[in-house]
């Protein structure tokens, strides 16, 4: 532990207080948490693998060939769900854990500012979530024998915009955790809500495109299932995705900003 702490200090001292030093420290801390608890890390991935296997093989036994029609949607849905949960929980749970560890106040003392630290944490979490998602996607396609189109020039921008609204939700609930502390049960309810948002029929009901995640999920599914490239989508569809992502991110970030002010004014940072 002492070696890891020394390493983190060295990384911070290299370029402190540069943003690059902050990114390196946050990335290294996340890496340490992954490798220090290998059983926990492996069980997280294996849980997703087991859950998908249950849905696929169980559904195949019950529904038979009719499962084939919805198989592409199931693969893309699981892929998005993995990215969503990792990106969302990275923010919301981080605040709770930092409060439990007693390090939350230290983050507020950072020369970069608390919100910048949390924004960097969010970006690093998304980077790690892509590793999880890519690993699970390869497993799902290999298991089902259904290889979907994965064009990085199309998929990465769509996923980035989709996750942007999720990060906004993460900021919102991270702000609630700053003020109200123990809201783990609410975190879990929101995770279940992502399933409904990802599976929502946005192609049939236009108003659903205004919800977070839903429109991004719809466009990503079409890109992977029908091999549609980013520039082949109507500009209005991409514009709507950009607008909803920016709106949800802004609402979430502003709520987090206000919650941070309230937590400091009421002396809640040191409480748990």
C-alpha positions as MATLAB code, in Angstrom:
seq = 'XXXXXXXXXXXXXXXXXXXXXXXXXXXXXXXXXXXXXXXXXXXXXXXXXXXXXXXXXXXXXXXXXXXXXXXXXXXXXXXXXXXXXXXXXXXXXXXXXXXXXXXXXXXXXXXXXXXXXXXXXXXXXXXXXXXXXXXXXXXXXXXXXXXXXXXXXXXXXXXXXXXXXXXXXXXXXXXXXXXXXXXXXXXXXXXXXXXXXXXXXXXXXXXXXXXXXXXXXXXXXXXXXXXXXXXXXXXXXXXXXXXXXXXXXXXXXXXXXXXXXXXXXXXXXXXX';
ca = [
       0.000    0.000    0.000;
       2.941    2.220    0.876;
       4.458    1.572   -2.556;
       1.215    2.529   -4.283;
       0.904    5.705   -2.197;
       4.504    6.665   -3.049;
       3.813    6.058   -6.717;
       0.714    8.256   -6.590;
       2.684   11.002   -4.851;
       5.468   10.811   -7.440;
       2.976   11.075  -10.269;
       1.353   14.070   -8.640;
       4.699   15.781   -8.046;
       5.920   15.279  -11.625;
       3.746   17.929  -13.224;
       1.646   19.254  -10.311;
      -0.655   21.091  -10.552;
      -0.991   20.341  -14.260;
      -4.105   18.603  -15.523;
      -1.967   15.857  -17.060;
      -0.596   14.975  -13.617;
      -4.140   14.745  -12.290;
      -5.174   12.436  -15.140;
      -2.164   10.198  -14.517;
      -2.880    9.965  -10.790;
      -6.577    9.190  -11.263;
      -5.827    6.642  -13.985;
      -3.161    4.948  -11.840;
      -5.454    4.849   -8.809;
      -8.195    3.221  -10.876;
      -5.684    0.701  -12.234;
      -4.468   -0.103   -8.701;
      -8.034   -0.696   -7.506;
      -8.565   -3.121  -10.375;
      -5.394   -5.171   -9.866;
      -5.369   -5.025   -6.049;
      -8.734   -6.791   -5.839;
      -8.584   -9.299   -8.728;
     -11.408  -11.477   -7.395;
     -13.755   -8.496   -7.208;
     -12.684   -7.326  -10.671;
     -13.082  -10.765  -12.223;
     -16.430  -11.375  -10.517;
     -17.807   -8.135  -11.963;
     -17.009   -9.250  -15.520;
     -18.068  -12.852  -14.906;
     -21.399  -11.663  -13.507;
     -22.136   -9.858  -16.773;
     -21.004  -12.900  -18.778;
     -23.169  -15.222  -16.664;
     -26.170  -12.908  -16.933;
     -25.913  -12.751  -20.725;
     -25.384  -16.533  -20.959;
     -28.517  -17.054  -18.872;
     -30.539  -14.772  -21.139;
     -29.159  -16.275  -24.357;
     -29.184  -19.987  -23.564;
     -32.310  -19.755  -21.412;
     -34.129  -17.772  -24.080;
     -32.967  -20.207  -26.759;
     -34.345  -23.146  -24.811;
     -37.693  -21.451  -24.191;
     -38.280  -19.354  -27.315;
     -36.311  -21.474  -29.794;
     -35.648  -19.977  -33.265;
     -37.811  -16.911  -32.541;
     -34.988  -15.599  -30.346;
     -32.938  -15.092  -33.508;
     -35.063  -12.113  -34.552;
     -34.183  -10.130  -31.426;
     -30.639  -11.406  -30.910;
     -28.939   -8.346  -32.398;
     -30.911   -6.036  -30.157;
     -30.035   -8.128  -27.092;
     -26.298   -7.972  -27.893;
     -26.293   -4.204  -28.470;
     -28.504   -3.677  -25.407;
     -26.139   -5.616  -23.140;
     -23.176   -3.752  -24.602;
     -24.780   -0.378  -23.877;
     -25.971   -1.486  -20.456;
     -22.413   -2.437  -19.477;
     -21.055    0.940  -20.582;
     -23.919    2.798  -18.904;
     -23.608    1.094  -15.537;
     -19.833    1.516  -15.409;
     -19.977    5.196  -16.408;
     -22.863    6.046  -14.077;
     -21.687    4.130  -11.031;
     -18.145    5.443  -11.427;
     -19.369    8.900  -10.411;
     -22.204    8.165   -8.043;
     -20.452    5.435   -6.071;
     -17.133    7.311   -6.056;
     -18.550   10.091   -3.903;
     -20.007    7.563   -1.451;
     -16.737    5.620   -1.218;
     -14.613    8.739   -0.785;
     -16.925    9.773    2.067;
     -16.590    6.313    3.638;
     -12.786    6.396    3.294;
     -12.691    9.890    4.806;
     -10.916   11.347    1.752;
     -13.782   13.425    0.394;
     -12.579   16.642    2.027;
      -9.109   16.154    0.545;
     -10.596   16.197   -2.942;
     -12.093   19.623   -2.223;
      -8.596   20.832   -1.270;
      -7.183   19.852   -4.664;
      -5.667   22.844   -6.574;
      -7.671   21.684   -9.588;
     -10.977   22.004   -7.747;
     -13.379   19.243   -6.732;
     -15.486   19.408   -9.873;
     -12.428   19.066  -12.139;
     -11.251   16.053  -10.141;
     -14.648   14.398  -10.488;
     -14.788   15.236  -14.205;
     -11.395   13.564  -14.726;
     -12.559   10.582  -12.683;
     -15.571   10.376  -14.960;
     -13.426   10.377  -18.115;
     -11.139    7.685  -16.706;
     -14.156    5.596  -15.696;
     -15.521    5.839  -19.224;
     -12.151    4.733  -20.621;
     -12.220    1.666  -18.360;
     -15.867    1.048  -19.217;
     -14.888    0.764  -22.895;
     -12.498   -2.056  -21.944;
     -15.278   -3.885  -20.101;
     -17.749   -3.278  -22.899;
     -15.356   -4.359  -25.655;
     -14.506   -7.574  -23.814;
     -18.157   -8.410  -23.239;
     -19.088   -7.522  -26.837;
     -16.496   -9.936  -28.250;
     -17.738  -12.657  -25.874;
     -21.388  -12.125  -26.870;
     -20.683  -12.149  -30.603;
     -18.426  -15.222  -30.315;
     -21.001  -17.081  -28.196;
     -23.955  -16.333  -30.450;
     -22.058  -16.461  -33.734;
     -23.703  -13.134  -34.627;
     -20.983  -10.655  -35.652;
     -22.265   -7.096  -35.820;
     -20.713   -4.114  -37.580;
     -18.330   -2.222  -35.305;
     -17.126    0.822  -37.248;
     -15.056    2.936  -34.806;
     -15.709    6.159  -36.760;
     -19.434    5.642  -36.218;
     -19.692    3.751  -32.944;
     -17.280    5.824  -30.862;
     -18.969    9.230  -31.482;
     -22.421    7.728  -30.903;
     -21.308    6.050  -27.687;
     -19.539    9.198  -26.489;
     -22.710   11.244  -26.948;
     -24.884    8.535  -25.389;
     -22.625    8.248  -22.350;
     -22.572   12.037  -22.015;
     -26.200   12.031  -20.847;
     -25.437    9.148  -18.484;
     -22.523   11.075  -16.999;
     -24.944   13.940  -16.438;
     -27.203   11.586  -14.460;
     -24.130   10.353  -12.600;
     -23.250   13.929  -11.626;
     -26.827   14.502  -10.439;
     -26.780   11.511   -8.093;
     -23.203   12.201   -7.013;
     -24.487   15.597   -5.888;
     -27.311   13.934   -3.952;
     -24.746   11.657   -2.309;
     -22.760   14.721   -1.207;
     -25.771   16.072    0.658;
     -27.764   13.016    1.714;
     -24.885   10.465    1.990;
     -26.574    7.056    2.105;
     -28.662    6.747   -1.065;
     -27.335    3.389   -2.312;
     -30.845    1.972   -2.766;
     -31.700    4.877   -5.052;
     -28.533    4.186   -7.063;
     -29.709    0.639   -7.701;
     -33.179    1.738   -8.802;
     -31.598    4.056  -11.372;
     -29.491    1.187  -12.689;
     -32.646   -0.814  -13.369;
     -34.144    2.227  -15.090;
     -31.289    2.141  -17.616;
     -32.587   -1.211  -18.876;
     -35.910    0.377  -19.798;
     -34.287    3.440  -21.360;
     -31.942    1.352  -23.524;
     -34.729   -0.970  -24.681;
     -37.292    1.814  -25.251;
     -38.761    1.750  -28.805;
     -37.507    5.206  -29.827;
     -37.883    4.315  -33.512;
     -41.641    3.840  -33.093;
     -42.405    6.581  -30.591;
     -40.577    9.841  -31.374;
     -41.140   11.425  -27.968;
     -38.979    8.736  -26.351;
     -35.956   10.219  -28.139;
     -36.044   13.076  -25.646;
     -35.191   10.739  -22.772;
     -31.553   10.200  -21.770;
     -29.777    7.227  -23.366;
     -32.815    6.219  -25.447;
     -31.989    8.030  -28.692;
     -28.291    7.120  -28.502;
     -29.239    3.493  -27.935;
     -31.549    3.574  -30.963;
     -28.900    5.061  -33.282;
     -26.153    2.743  -32.015;
     -28.394   -0.276  -32.545;
     -29.137    0.801  -36.112;
     -25.445    1.457  -36.826;
     -24.393   -1.977  -35.584;
     -27.325   -3.963  -36.971;
     -27.781   -2.250  -40.344;
     -24.162   -1.101  -40.948;
     -25.235    2.554  -41.169;
     -22.352    5.008  -40.997;
     -22.436    8.163  -38.929;
     -22.716   10.531  -41.896;
     -25.548    8.454  -43.386;
     -27.880    9.310  -40.493;
     -30.124   12.363  -41.043;
     -28.578   15.527  -39.608;
     -31.710   16.059  -37.512;
     -31.184   12.707  -35.783;
     -27.560   13.509  -34.898;
     -28.506   17.055  -33.909;
     -31.214   15.759  -31.565;
     -28.730   13.346  -29.970;
     -26.202   16.155  -29.432;
     -28.875   18.453  -27.980;
     -30.303   15.903  -25.512;
     -26.816   14.825  -24.414;
     -25.711   18.417  -23.763;
     -28.931   19.247  -21.907;
     -28.773   16.227  -19.555;
     -25.054   16.703  -18.969;
     -25.524   20.405  -18.171;
     -28.434   19.736  -15.786;
     -26.473   17.019  -13.993;
     -23.272   19.039  -13.733;
     -25.070   22.158  -12.491;
     -26.934   20.108   -9.879;
     -23.599   18.662   -8.750;
     -22.173   22.185   -8.546;
     -25.058   23.400   -6.382;
     -24.922   20.318   -4.163;
     -21.189   20.892   -3.562;
     -21.888   24.460   -2.408;
     -24.690   23.292   -0.098;
     -22.529   20.493    1.364;
     -19.753   22.949    2.193;
     -22.115   25.576    3.646;
     -23.787   23.006    5.901;
     -20.521   21.299    6.916;
     -21.551   17.930    5.456;
     -18.270   16.934    3.798;
     -16.794   15.246    6.862;
     -20.015   13.417    7.720;
     -21.162   10.013    6.630;
];
